Coordinates of C-alpha atoms in Angstrom, one line a residue:
M1 CA -9.5 33.2 -5.8
V2 CA -6.9 30.4 -5.8
P3 CA -8.5 27.0 -4.9
R4 CA -7.4 25.7 -1.5
N5 CA -5.2 22.5 -1.8
P6 CA -5.9 20.4 1.3
A7 CA -3.1 18.3 2.8
P8 CA -3.3 14.5 2.1
A9 CA -5.1 12.5 4.8
Y10 CA -2.4 9.8 4.9
Q11 CA 1.2 10.9 5.3
A12 CA 4.3 8.8 5.9
T13 CA 5.6 8.5 9.4
K14 CA 9.3 7.9 10.0
G15 CA 10.1 4.2 9.8
S16 CA 6.7 3.2 8.3
Q17 CA 6.4 1.2 5.1
L18 CA 4.9 4.3 3.5
E19 CA 8.2 6.0 3.9
I20 CA 10.3 5.1 0.8
D21 CA 14.0 5.1 0.2
K22 CA 14.0 7.0 -3.1
N23 CA 17.7 6.5 -3.6
L24 CA 17.4 2.7 -3.5
Y25 CA 14.5 2.6 -5.9
T26 CA 16.1 5.2 -8.2
R27 CA 19.1 2.8 -8.4
I28 CA 16.9 -0.2 -9.1
G29 CA 15.0 1.6 -11.8
A30 CA 18.2 2.9 -13.5
S31 CA 20.2 -0.3 -13.2
E32 CA 21.3 -1.9 -16.4
A33 CA 22.6 -5.0 -14.6
R34 CA 19.6 -7.0 -15.6
K35 CA 19.0 -10.5 -17.0
L36 CA 15.8 -11.1 -19.0
I37 CA 14.1 -14.3 -17.6
D38 CA 10.7 -14.0 -19.2
S39 CA 9.3 -12.0 -22.1
F40 CA 6.0 -12.3 -24.1
E41 CA 3.3 -10.3 -25.9
I42 CA -0.3 -10.2 -24.8
P43 CA -2.5 -10.2 -27.9
I44 CA -5.4 -7.7 -28.3
R45 CA -8.5 -8.4 -26.2
S46 CA -6.9 -11.1 -24.2
G47 CA -5.0 -11.7 -20.9
K48 CA -2.2 -13.6 -19.4
A49 CA -1.1 -14.5 -15.9
F50 CA 2.6 -14.7 -15.0
V51 CA 4.9 -14.8 -12.0
V52 CA 7.3 -12.1 -10.9
P53 CA 9.7 -13.3 -8.2
R54 CA 10.5 -11.0 -5.4
G55 CA 13.5 -8.8 -6.0
H56 CA 12.8 -8.8 -9.8
V57 CA 11.6 -6.1 -12.1
C58 CA 8.6 -6.3 -14.4
R59 CA 8.3 -4.0 -17.4
I60 CA 5.0 -3.4 -19.3
S61 CA 5.5 -1.6 -22.6
T62 CA 3.6 -0.2 -25.5
K63 CA 5.8 -1.5 -28.3
Y64 CA 3.2 -1.0 -31.0
G65 CA 1.6 2.2 -29.8
P66 CA -1.0 3.3 -27.3
Q67 CA -2.9 0.6 -25.4
V68 CA -4.5 0.4 -22.0
G69 CA -3.7 -2.6 -19.7
D70 CA -5.7 -3.8 -16.6
L71 CA -3.4 -5.2 -14.0
N72 CA -4.3 -7.6 -11.1
I73 CA -1.7 -8.7 -8.5
W74 CA -1.8 -11.5 -5.9
S75 CA 0.8 -12.9 -3.5
K76 CA 2.1 -15.9 -5.4
D77 CA 2.0 -18.2 -2.4
N78 CA -1.3 -16.9 -0.9
P79 CA -3.8 -15.5 -3.4
R80 CA -6.0 -14.3 -0.5
E81 CA -3.5 -11.5 -0.3
R82 CA -4.1 -9.3 -3.3
F83 CA -3.8 -5.8 -4.5
W84 CA -6.0 -3.3 -2.7
A85 CA -6.7 -0.5 -5.2
S86 CA -8.8 1.8 -2.9
R87 CA -6.3 1.8 0.0
T88 CA -3.4 2.4 -2.5
R89 CA -5.3 5.4 -3.8
Q90 CA -5.7 6.7 -0.3
L91 CA -2.1 6.2 0.7
H92 CA -0.6 7.6 -2.6
R93 CA -2.8 9.2 -5.2
S94 CA -5.5 8.6 -7.8
H95 CA -3.0 8.0 -10.6
L96 CA 0.2 6.3 -9.8
T97 CA 3.8 7.0 -10.8
T98 CA 7.4 6.4 -9.8
F99 CA 8.0 5.6 -6.1
D100 CA 4.3 4.8 -5.4
R101 CA 3.6 1.4 -4.1
L102 CA 0.8 -1.1 -4.7
W103 CA -0.5 -2.3 -1.3
S104 CA -2.2 -5.6 -0.4
C105 CA -5.5 -6.1 1.3
L106 CA -6.2 -6.7 5.0
P107 CA -5.0 -8.4 7.1
Y108 CA -1.7 -8.3 5.3
L109 CA -1.4 -4.6 4.3
R110 CA 2.1 -4.4 2.9
P111 CA 3.6 -3.0 -0.3
M112 CA 3.5 -5.8 -2.9
C113 CA 5.5 -3.8 -5.4
T114 CA 7.0 -0.4 -6.0
I115 CA 6.9 1.6 -9.2
V116 CA 10.5 2.2 -10.4
G117 CA 10.0 3.3 -14.0
D118 CA 7.4 5.4 -15.8
T119 CA 8.1 7.1 -19.1
L120 CA 4.8 9.0 -18.7
A121 CA 5.5 10.4 -15.3
G122 CA 4.0 13.9 -14.8
Y123 CA 1.6 13.5 -17.7
S124 CA -1.6 15.7 -17.4
D125 CA -3.9 16.9 -20.2
D126 CA -5.9 20.1 -20.6
V127 CA -9.0 18.8 -18.7
G128 CA -7.1 17.4 -15.7
G129 CA -6.8 13.8 -16.9
R130 CA -3.8 11.9 -15.5
V131 CA -2.3 8.5 -16.4
H132 CA -2.1 5.0 -14.6
D133 CA -5.6 5.2 -13.2
L134 CA -6.9 4.0 -9.8
L135 CA -10.1 6.0 -9.9
G136 CA -12.0 3.4 -12.0
T137 CA -11.7 -0.3 -12.4
R138 CA -11.9 -3.0 -15.1
C139 CA -14.5 -3.1 -17.8
D140 CA -16.8 -6.1 -17.4
P141 CA -19.6 -7.9 -19.4
Y142 CA -22.2 -7.3 -16.7
V143 CA -22.2 -3.5 -16.8
N144 CA -21.8 -3.7 -20.6
Q145 CA -25.0 -5.8 -21.0
M146 CA -26.8 -3.5 -18.5
L147 CA -25.9 -0.3 -20.5
S148 CA -25.9 -1.6 -24.1
G149 CA -28.0 -4.8 -24.0
K150 CA -25.2 -6.6 -25.8
V151 CA -23.2 -9.7 -24.7
F152 CA -19.4 -9.5 -25.1
D153 CA -16.9 -11.9 -23.7
F154 CA -13.6 -10.0 -24.0
H155 CA -13.9 -7.3 -21.4
C156 CA -10.9 -7.0 -19.0
H157 CA -12.8 -8.8 -16.3
S158 CA -13.4 -11.8 -18.6
N159 CA -9.8 -11.7 -19.9
L160 CA -8.4 -11.7 -16.4
T161 CA -10.7 -14.6 -15.4
R162 CA -9.5 -16.7 -18.3
A163 CA -5.9 -15.8 -17.6
I164 CA -5.8 -17.0 -14.0
L165 CA -7.6 -20.4 -14.5
P166 CA -4.3 -22.3 -15.0
F167 CA -3.2 -21.0 -11.6
S168 CA -6.3 -22.6 -9.9
L169 CA -8.0 -19.2 -9.4
S170 CA -11.4 -18.2 -10.6
E171 CA -13.6 -15.2 -11.4
S172 CA -14.1 -14.4 -7.7
D173 CA -10.3 -13.8 -7.4
V174 CA -10.4 -11.0 -10.0
H175 CA -10.3 -7.7 -8.2
D176 CA -10.0 -3.9 -8.8
V177 CA -7.2 -3.1 -11.1
L178 CA -4.5 -0.6 -11.8
N179 CA -5.3 0.7 -15.3
V180 CA -1.9 1.0 -16.7
F181 CA -1.5 3.7 -19.5
Q182 CA -5.1 4.8 -19.0
V183 CA -6.0 8.5 -18.7
T184 CA -8.9 9.4 -16.4
G185 CA -10.2 12.1 -14.1
L186 CA -13.3 13.6 -12.5
N187 CA -15.2 16.3 -14.3
K188 CA -16.6 19.5 -12.6
D189 CA -19.6 17.5 -11.5
G190 CA -17.4 14.8 -10.0
Q191 CA -18.2 12.3 -12.7
Y192 CA -15.6 9.8 -14.0
F193 CA -14.2 10.4 -17.5
M194 CA -11.7 8.7 -19.7
E195 CA -9.4 10.2 -22.3
P196 CA -7.3 8.6 -25.1
C197 CA -4.1 6.9 -24.0
P198 CA -1.0 9.1 -24.6
A199 CA 1.5 6.3 -24.8
K200 CA 3.8 6.1 -27.8
P201 CA 5.8 3.1 -29.1
G202 CA 8.4 2.2 -26.5
D203 CA 6.8 3.8 -23.5
H204 CA 6.9 1.6 -20.4
F205 CA 5.9 1.2 -16.8
E206 CA 8.1 -0.8 -14.4
I207 CA 7.4 -2.4 -11.0
F208 CA 9.8 -3.9 -8.5
A209 CA 8.4 -7.0 -6.8
E210 CA 8.7 -6.7 -3.0
I211 CA 7.2 -10.2 -2.6
D212 CA 6.7 -13.2 -4.9
L213 CA 3.9 -12.0 -7.2
L214 CA 1.3 -13.6 -9.4
C215 CA 0.3 -11.0 -11.9
A216 CA -2.4 -11.0 -14.6
L217 CA -2.7 -8.3 -17.3
S218 CA -5.5 -7.7 -19.8
T219 CA -5.2 -5.8 -23.0
C220 CA -8.3 -3.6 -22.8
P221 CA -10.9 -4.3 -25.6
G222 CA -11.2 -0.5 -26.0
G223 CA -7.5 -0.4 -27.0
D224 CA -6.3 3.2 -26.6
L225 CA -9.9 4.4 -25.6
S226 CA -9.9 6.9 -28.5
A227 CA -13.3 5.4 -29.6
W228 CA -14.7 4.1 -26.4
G229 CA -18.3 4.7 -25.3
W230 CA -21.0 2.7 -23.6
G231 CA -23.9 1.8 -25.8
K232 CA -21.7 1.4 -28.9
D233 CA -21.1 -2.0 -30.5
S234 CA -18.2 -3.4 -28.5
E235 CA -17.0 -5.3 -31.5
A236 CA -17.1 -2.3 -33.9
D237 CA -14.2 -2.0 -36.4
D238 CA -13.3 1.4 -35.1
M239 CA -12.7 0.0 -31.6
L240 CA -10.9 -3.0 -32.9
D241 CA -8.6 -0.7 -34.9
C242 CA -7.6 1.0 -31.6
C243 CA -6.3 -2.2 -30.1
R244 CA -2.7 -3.2 -29.8
P245 CA -0.7 -5.9 -28.0
L246 CA 1.3 -5.1 -24.8
V247 CA 4.7 -6.5 -24.1
V248 CA 5.7 -7.9 -20.7
E249 CA 9.3 -8.5 -19.6
V250 CA 10.6 -9.8 -16.3
F251 CA 14.2 -9.1 -15.3
Q252 CA 16.5 -10.5 -12.6
L253 CA 18.7 -7.9 -11.1
T254 CA 22.3 -9.2 -11.4
D255 CA 24.2 -6.6 -9.4
P256 CA 24.8 -8.4 -6.0
N257 CA 25.2 -5.0 -4.2
L258 CA 22.1 -3.4 -5.5
L259 CA 19.7 -5.0 -3.0
E260 CA 22.1 -5.2 0.0
D261 CA 19.9 -2.8 2.0
W262 CA 16.6 -4.2 0.8
E263 CA 14.4 -6.6 2.8
P264 CA 11.0 -8.0 1.7
P265 CA 8.3 -6.3 3.7
Q266 CA 6.5 -8.3 6.3
P267 CA 2.7 -8.4 6.7
A268 CA 1.1 -5.8 9.0
S269 CA 2.1 -6.3 12.7
Y270 CA -1.3 -5.7 14.2
T271 CA -1.6 -8.4 16.8
G272 CA -5.1 -7.8 18.1
M273 CA -8.4 -9.4 17.1
H274 CA -10.6 -6.3 17.0
G275 CA -11.5 -6.6 20.6
I276 CA -12.0 -10.4 20.4
K277 CA -9.4 -12.7 22.0
M278 CA -6.7 -13.7 19.5
P279 CA -7.1 -17.2 18.3
T280 CA -3.8 -19.0 18.3
S281 CA -3.0 -22.2 16.5
E282 CA -0.9 -25.1 17.6
A283 CA 1.3 -26.8 15.0
S284 CA 2.2 -30.0 16.8
S285 CA 5.6 -31.4 15.8
A286 CA 7.5 -34.5 16.8
E287 CA 10.6 -33.1 15.2
A288 CA 12.6 -33.1 18.5
R289 CA 12.0 -36.9 18.9
L290 CA 12.1 -38.3 15.4
R291 CA 14.7 -37.2 12.9
G292 CA 13.3 -35.1 10.0
S293 CA 9.7 -35.4 11.3
G294 CA 9.5 -31.6 11.6
F295 CA 9.9 -31.0 7.8
I296 CA 6.3 -30.4 7.2
A297 CA 5.5 -28.9 10.6
V298 CA 8.1 -26.1 10.2
H299 CA 6.6 -25.1 6.9
V300 CA 3.1 -25.1 8.4
L301 CA 4.5 -22.9 11.2
E302 CA 6.1 -20.5 8.6
A303 CA 2.8 -20.3 6.7
L304 CA 0.9 -19.4 9.9
L305 CA 3.4 -16.8 10.9
T306 CA 3.5 -15.3 7.4
Q307 CA -0.2 -14.8 7.6
G308 CA 0.0 -13.0 10.9
Y309 CA -1.3 -15.8 13.3
S310 CA -0.1 -16.3 16.8
V311 CA 1.2 -19.8 17.2
V312 CA 2.0 -22.1 20.1
T313 CA 4.1 -25.1 18.9
S314 CA 5.0 -28.2 20.8
V315 CA 8.6 -29.3 20.9
R316 CA 10.5 -31.9 23.0
S317 CA 13.2 -29.6 24.4
E318 CA 14.3 -26.0 24.9
A319 CA 17.1 -26.7 22.5
K320 CA 14.6 -27.4 19.7
A321 CA 12.6 -24.3 20.7
Q322 CA 15.7 -22.2 20.4
M323 CA 16.4 -23.6 16.9
L324 CA 13.0 -22.5 15.8
R325 CA 13.6 -19.1 17.3
D326 CA 16.8 -18.9 15.4
T327 CA 14.9 -19.9 12.2
F328 CA 12.4 -17.1 12.6
P329 CA 14.5 -14.4 14.3
S330 CA 12.1 -11.5 13.6
I331 CA 9.1 -13.2 15.3
G332 CA 8.6 -12.3 19.0
K333 CA 7.1 -14.3 21.8
D334 CA 3.7 -12.7 21.2
K335 CA 3.6 -14.5 17.8
L336 CA 5.5 -17.7 18.5
D337 CA 5.6 -19.5 21.8
F338 CA 6.4 -23.1 22.9
V339 CA 5.1 -25.9 25.0
Y340 CA 7.2 -29.0 25.8
V341 CA 6.0 -32.5 25.0
A342 CA 8.7 -35.1 25.7
D343 CA 6.9 -38.1 24.1
I344 CA 3.7 -37.8 22.1
A345 CA 3.1 -41.6 22.5
Q346 CA 2.6 -41.2 26.3
E347 CA -0.9 -41.1 27.7
G348 CA -1.9 -37.6 28.5
A349 CA 1.1 -36.1 26.8
F350 CA -0.9 -33.2 25.4
D351 CA -3.1 -32.4 28.4
E352 CA -1.2 -29.4 29.4
A353 CA 0.0 -28.4 25.9
V354 CA -3.5 -27.6 24.7
K355 CA -4.3 -25.3 27.6
S356 CA -3.8 -21.6 26.6
D357 CA -4.7 -18.1 27.7
P358 CA -5.9 -16.6 25.5
P359 CA -7.5 -19.8 24.1
F360 CA -6.9 -20.9 20.6
E361 CA -9.3 -22.1 17.9
W362 CA -7.3 -24.5 15.7
V363 CA -4.9 -27.4 16.2
I364 CA -2.7 -28.5 13.3
H365 CA -1.2 -31.9 14.0
T366 CA 1.6 -33.0 11.7
A367 CA 3.5 -35.3 14.1
S368 CA 3.9 -38.7 12.4
P369 CA 7.3 -40.1 11.6
F370 CA 8.4 -40.9 8.0
H371 CA 11.8 -42.6 8.0
F372 CA 13.0 -46.2 8.1
N373 CA 15.9 -46.0 10.5
I374 CA 14.1 -47.8 13.3
T375 CA 14.5 -50.9 15.5
D376 CA 10.9 -51.4 16.6
T377 CA 8.0 -50.8 14.1
Q378 CA 5.3 -50.8 16.8
K379 CA 7.2 -48.4 19.1
D380 CA 8.9 -46.2 16.5
L381 CA 6.2 -45.8 13.9
L382 CA 2.8 -47.1 14.9
D383 CA 2.6 -45.8 18.5
P384 CA 3.7 -42.2 17.8
A385 CA 1.2 -41.9 14.9
I386 CA -1.8 -43.6 16.5
I387 CA -1.4 -42.7 20.2
G388 CA -0.2 -39.2 19.3
T389 CA -3.3 -38.6 17.2
T390 CA -5.9 -40.0 19.7
G391 CA -4.0 -38.4 22.6
I392 CA -4.2 -34.9 21.2
L393 CA -7.9 -35.3 20.3
K394 CA -8.7 -36.5 23.8
A395 CA -6.7 -33.6 25.3
I396 CA -8.5 -31.0 23.1
K397 CA -11.9 -32.4 24.1
K398 CA -11.0 -32.4 27.8
N399 CA -9.0 -29.1 28.1
A400 CA -9.6 -26.9 25.0
P401 CA -13.3 -26.2 24.5
T402 CA -12.7 -23.2 22.2
V403 CA -11.0 -25.4 19.5
K404 CA -13.2 -25.5 16.4
R405 CA -11.0 -27.3 13.9
V406 CA -8.3 -29.9 14.0
V407 CA -6.3 -30.4 10.8
R408 CA -4.2 -33.6 10.5
K409 CA -1.7 -34.9 8.0
S410 CA -2.5 -38.4 6.8
E411 CA -2.7 -40.5 3.5
N412 CA -5.2 -40.7 0.7
D413 CA -7.0 -44.0 -0.1
W414 CA -7.5 -46.3 2.7
N415 CA -4.8 -49.0 2.8
P416 CA -6.1 -52.5 3.6
I417 CA -3.0 -53.4 5.5
T418 CA -3.3 -55.4 8.7
L419 CA -1.4 -55.0 12.0
E420 CA 0.3 -58.4 11.3
E421 CA 1.5 -57.1 7.9
A422 CA 2.5 -53.7 9.4
I423 CA 5.1 -55.0 11.8
Q424 CA 6.9 -57.0 9.2
D425 CA 9.1 -54.2 7.9
P426 CA 9.5 -50.3 8.2
P427 CA 7.9 -49.4 4.9
S428 CA 4.8 -51.4 5.7
G429 CA 4.8 -50.0 9.2
Y430 CA 4.9 -46.4 7.9
R431 CA 2.0 -46.9 5.5
A432 CA 0.0 -48.7 8.2
S433 CA 0.7 -45.9 10.8
K434 CA -0.9 -43.3 8.5
T435 CA -4.0 -45.5 7.9
F436 CA -4.5 -46.6 11.5
A437 CA -4.0 -43.1 12.9
E438 CA -6.4 -41.4 10.5
K439 CA -9.0 -44.1 11.1
A440 CA -8.6 -43.6 14.8
A441 CA -9.2 -39.9 14.4
W442 CA -12.4 -40.3 12.4
D443 CA -13.6 -43.0 14.9
F444 CA -12.9 -40.6 17.8
V445 CA -15.0 -37.9 16.2
E446 CA -17.9 -40.3 15.4
K447 CA -18.0 -41.9 18.9
E448 CA -17.0 -38.9 21.2
R449 CA -18.9 -36.1 19.4
P450 CA -16.4 -33.5 20.4
N451 CA -16.8 -29.7 20.2
F452 CA -14.5 -29.6 17.2
Q453 CA -14.5 -30.9 13.6
I454 CA -11.5 -32.4 11.8
A455 CA -10.1 -32.2 8.3
T456 CA -7.2 -34.5 7.0
M457 CA -4.5 -33.7 4.6
N458 CA -3.4 -36.7 2.4
P459 CA -0.1 -35.9 0.6
P460 CA 2.0 -38.3 -1.5
M461 CA 5.7 -37.7 -1.9
V462 CA 6.6 -34.3 -0.3
F463 CA 9.5 -32.4 -1.7
G464 CA 10.8 -28.9 -1.2
P465 CA 13.2 -26.5 0.5
I466 CA 14.6 -27.5 3.9
H467 CA 15.4 -25.0 6.7
P468 CA 19.2 -25.3 7.0
K469 CA 19.2 -24.3 10.7
L470 CA 17.0 -27.3 11.5
Q471 CA 18.3 -30.1 9.3
T472 CA 21.5 -31.6 8.0
L473 CA 22.2 -33.8 5.0
D474 CA 21.7 -36.9 7.2
T475 CA 18.4 -35.8 8.8
I476 CA 16.5 -34.4 5.8
N477 CA 13.1 -35.9 5.2
T478 CA 12.9 -39.2 3.3
S479 CA 11.4 -37.8 0.1
N480 CA 14.1 -35.2 -0.3
Q481 CA 16.8 -37.8 0.1
R482 CA 16.6 -38.7 -3.6
I483 CA 17.2 -35.1 -4.6
R484 CA 20.2 -35.0 -2.2
D485 CA 21.6 -38.3 -3.6
M486 CA 21.3 -37.1 -7.2
M487 CA 23.2 -33.9 -6.3
L488 CA 25.9 -35.9 -4.5
G489 CA 26.5 -38.1 -7.6
K490 CA 25.0 -41.2 -6.0
M491 CA 22.9 -42.0 -9.1
Q492 CA 25.5 -42.0 -11.8
D493 CA 24.9 -45.6 -13.0
E494 CA 21.1 -45.8 -13.0
I495 CA 18.2 -43.9 -11.5
P496 CA 15.9 -46.2 -9.5
P497 CA 12.1 -46.4 -10.0
S498 CA 10.1 -43.6 -8.5
G499 CA 7.8 -45.8 -6.5
V500 CA 5.1 -43.2 -6.0
H501 CA 4.4 -41.1 -9.1
V502 CA 2.5 -38.1 -7.5
W503 CA 4.0 -35.4 -5.4
I504 CA 3.5 -32.1 -3.6
D505 CA 5.7 -29.1 -2.7
V506 CA 5.9 -28.9 1.1
R507 CA 5.0 -25.1 0.9
D508 CA 1.8 -25.9 -0.9
L509 CA 1.0 -28.7 1.6
A510 CA 1.7 -26.3 4.5
L511 CA -0.7 -23.7 3.0
A512 CA -3.3 -26.4 2.5
H513 CA -3.1 -27.2 6.3
V514 CA -3.8 -23.5 7.1
R515 CA -6.6 -23.1 4.6
A516 CA -8.3 -26.3 5.9
A517 CA -8.3 -24.7 9.3
E518 CA -9.6 -21.3 8.0
R519 CA -12.3 -22.4 5.6
P520 CA -15.6 -23.6 7.1
E521 CA -16.3 -25.8 4.0
A522 CA -13.2 -27.9 4.7
A523 CA -14.7 -29.3 7.9
G524 CA -15.2 -33.1 7.9
K525 CA -13.4 -33.7 4.6
R526 CA -10.3 -35.6 3.5
F527 CA -8.0 -33.8 1.0
F528 CA -5.7 -35.4 -1.5
V529 CA -3.0 -32.7 -1.7
T530 CA -1.0 -33.3 -4.8
A531 CA 0.4 -31.1 -7.6
G532 CA 0.3 -34.1 -10.1
Y533 CA 2.6 -36.6 -11.6
Y534 CA 6.4 -36.7 -11.5
S535 CA 9.1 -39.2 -12.0
N536 CA 12.7 -39.6 -10.8
R537 CA 13.7 -39.1 -14.4
E538 CA 12.1 -35.6 -14.4
L539 CA 13.7 -34.8 -11.1
A540 CA 17.1 -35.8 -12.5
D541 CA 16.6 -33.7 -15.7
D542 CA 15.6 -30.6 -13.7
I543 CA 18.6 -31.0 -11.4
Q544 CA 21.0 -31.6 -14.4
E545 CA 19.7 -28.4 -16.0
L546 CA 20.5 -26.4 -13.0
L547 CA 23.7 -28.3 -12.0
P548 CA 25.3 -29.4 -15.3
E549 CA 28.5 -30.4 -13.5
V550 CA 26.7 -33.1 -11.5
K551 CA 26.8 -36.6 -13.1
I552 CA 23.4 -38.4 -13.1
A553 CA 22.6 -41.5 -15.1
A554 CA 20.9 -41.0 -18.5
K555 CA 18.6 -44.0 -17.9
G556 CA 16.2 -45.1 -15.3
G557 CA 13.4 -43.5 -13.3
E558 CA 10.9 -43.1 -16.1
F559 CA 7.2 -43.5 -15.8
P560 CA 5.9 -47.0 -15.9
A561 CA 3.7 -48.1 -18.8
E562 CA 0.7 -47.9 -16.6
Y563 CA 0.1 -45.9 -13.4
F564 CA -2.8 -44.8 -11.3
K565 CA -4.9 -41.7 -11.8
Y566 CA -5.5 -39.1 -9.1
D567 CA -8.2 -36.5 -8.3
N568 CA -7.2 -33.3 -6.5
S569 CA -10.2 -31.3 -7.4
R570 CA -11.4 -31.0 -3.8
T571 CA -8.1 -29.5 -2.8
R572 CA -8.2 -27.0 -5.8
D573 CA -11.9 -26.1 -5.3
I574 CA -12.2 -25.8 -1.6
L575 CA -8.7 -24.9 -0.5
G576 CA -7.8 -22.9 -3.7
I577 CA -4.2 -24.2 -3.8
N578 CA -2.1 -22.8 -6.6
F579 CA 0.4 -25.7 -7.1
R580 CA 4.0 -25.0 -7.8
S581 CA 5.7 -26.8 -10.7
L582 CA 8.3 -29.5 -10.2
K583 CA 10.9 -27.4 -11.9
D584 CA 10.3 -24.5 -9.5
M585 CA 10.4 -26.8 -6.5
V586 CA 13.8 -28.2 -7.6
K587 CA 15.1 -24.7 -8.3
D588 CA 14.2 -23.6 -4.7
T589 CA 15.3 -26.8 -3.0
I590 CA 18.8 -27.1 -4.4
P591 CA 20.2 -24.0 -2.6
T592 CA 18.9 -25.1 0.7
L593 CA 20.5 -28.5 0.3
Q594 CA 23.7 -26.9 -0.8
A595 CA 23.6 -24.8 2.3
V596 CA 24.0 -28.0 4.4
G597 CA 26.8 -29.5 2.2
A598 CA 25.1 -31.1 -0.9

């Protein structure tokens, strides 16, 4: 009797992300128009984390012979979105190969990468074992000690944990893996078995990154698994002899026509809240009133939309609302809506803006001007910051009882500046506005005892990509102006002092706002959101490397002999922000400034 072969439970429907364009991915896998941008070996019994930008190909190869690798994958910009092994197994199969995709967890559920190359495709042994395993998971020291009584610190779980520490992730971020080059199956009793790795020198496995990825790969301490067995000495010579390095290469695709029809997949479009009213969030922006003041707000808006939230954002005019619609053309009214606030410094300005049906749970308030093109410090800097902050808090208490958290952008250490000092000049007025507004917010919570809690974001210099549809060279945020000026050749004689020597990428700051709203432990706390030190000299060097034709002074802008220390541990530990590097920020910012004429 021939065994029945049931149909798979999950089948691709036309137009769904499970349906794959095999012609496109065949061309990607076969293309030789590639530029190697990263390459390294992972030694035996160790691990390494690395970034694969979207639209790039990552190859894992067995240069030295058979070796199993345990692969973890996260969204580079949001590590809460990570590889979901069990759903991938349901959607595709227990052992992956070309054209299968690695899917992310809920609520994102989208393909993170697609397999475009597999030299072991079709492999099967005489007992039904297949390669690139999703049946099992990573080896770990806990089950090893339970079964053998021995302590061993170089299982894949431990290797992955060590590998991701530089990216501000921890053991709890390690998840079920794809066991690359591993042969497994289920025996006649339904029990999991492992067979020796069949890979030969030069075999490889390739993925195409659908989104920006953070990957971590461990070289399994059992090597090719030809001598693996629980209860044996995990450090025995026979197992060590089975271990070999793995090689990782990351390629940029250089054929401009290859990805013409490809678009990065969006997170799942489910818009409900499981029978509960959908919480929406209001990212309040004074962008329509004050030039450049929406720089951070728009990135917060983008972070919220990317993670699937419904957002109501305040703008001054319909023209500004339309500019935001044009910036996010694929987002419908069910996900992005607008209320109009003409002047946030007016009493009661937010009373109607915070009313919503369905009601929302968070308010993210970023409206505070940072530019010095003003005529009246009190009116143009202090009032919008202070009255705008207290006004929205009063409106929430009065009209939005469902709000649980308000996140506000501010400064870090309390500035001792006085009102008399604040009105002397715009820079003093700006610094004072941040201090006075945040103190007003904390005073409001202490005295009024509202139904919500607050958290404040305290960034230093904020750099990063602009949205060309929303800004021009003349209206970009103050921090980015020094990058603009270097690109335009305005610092050929000497680079000025940096002033502030700590910085943050606007995209990391935006994500910090969202996480401060999401995470209960963030309530009632102030967060110093900084990636670390920088100098104008470093900015210049990074720009010069990418734009060698631009003339920038060879002197000036260095670090001073002494400068203050910082502590961003609360941001790392509670918000889990994986900070971008200065070089990556510059690389991503330059094209957006060029798009508006730099």
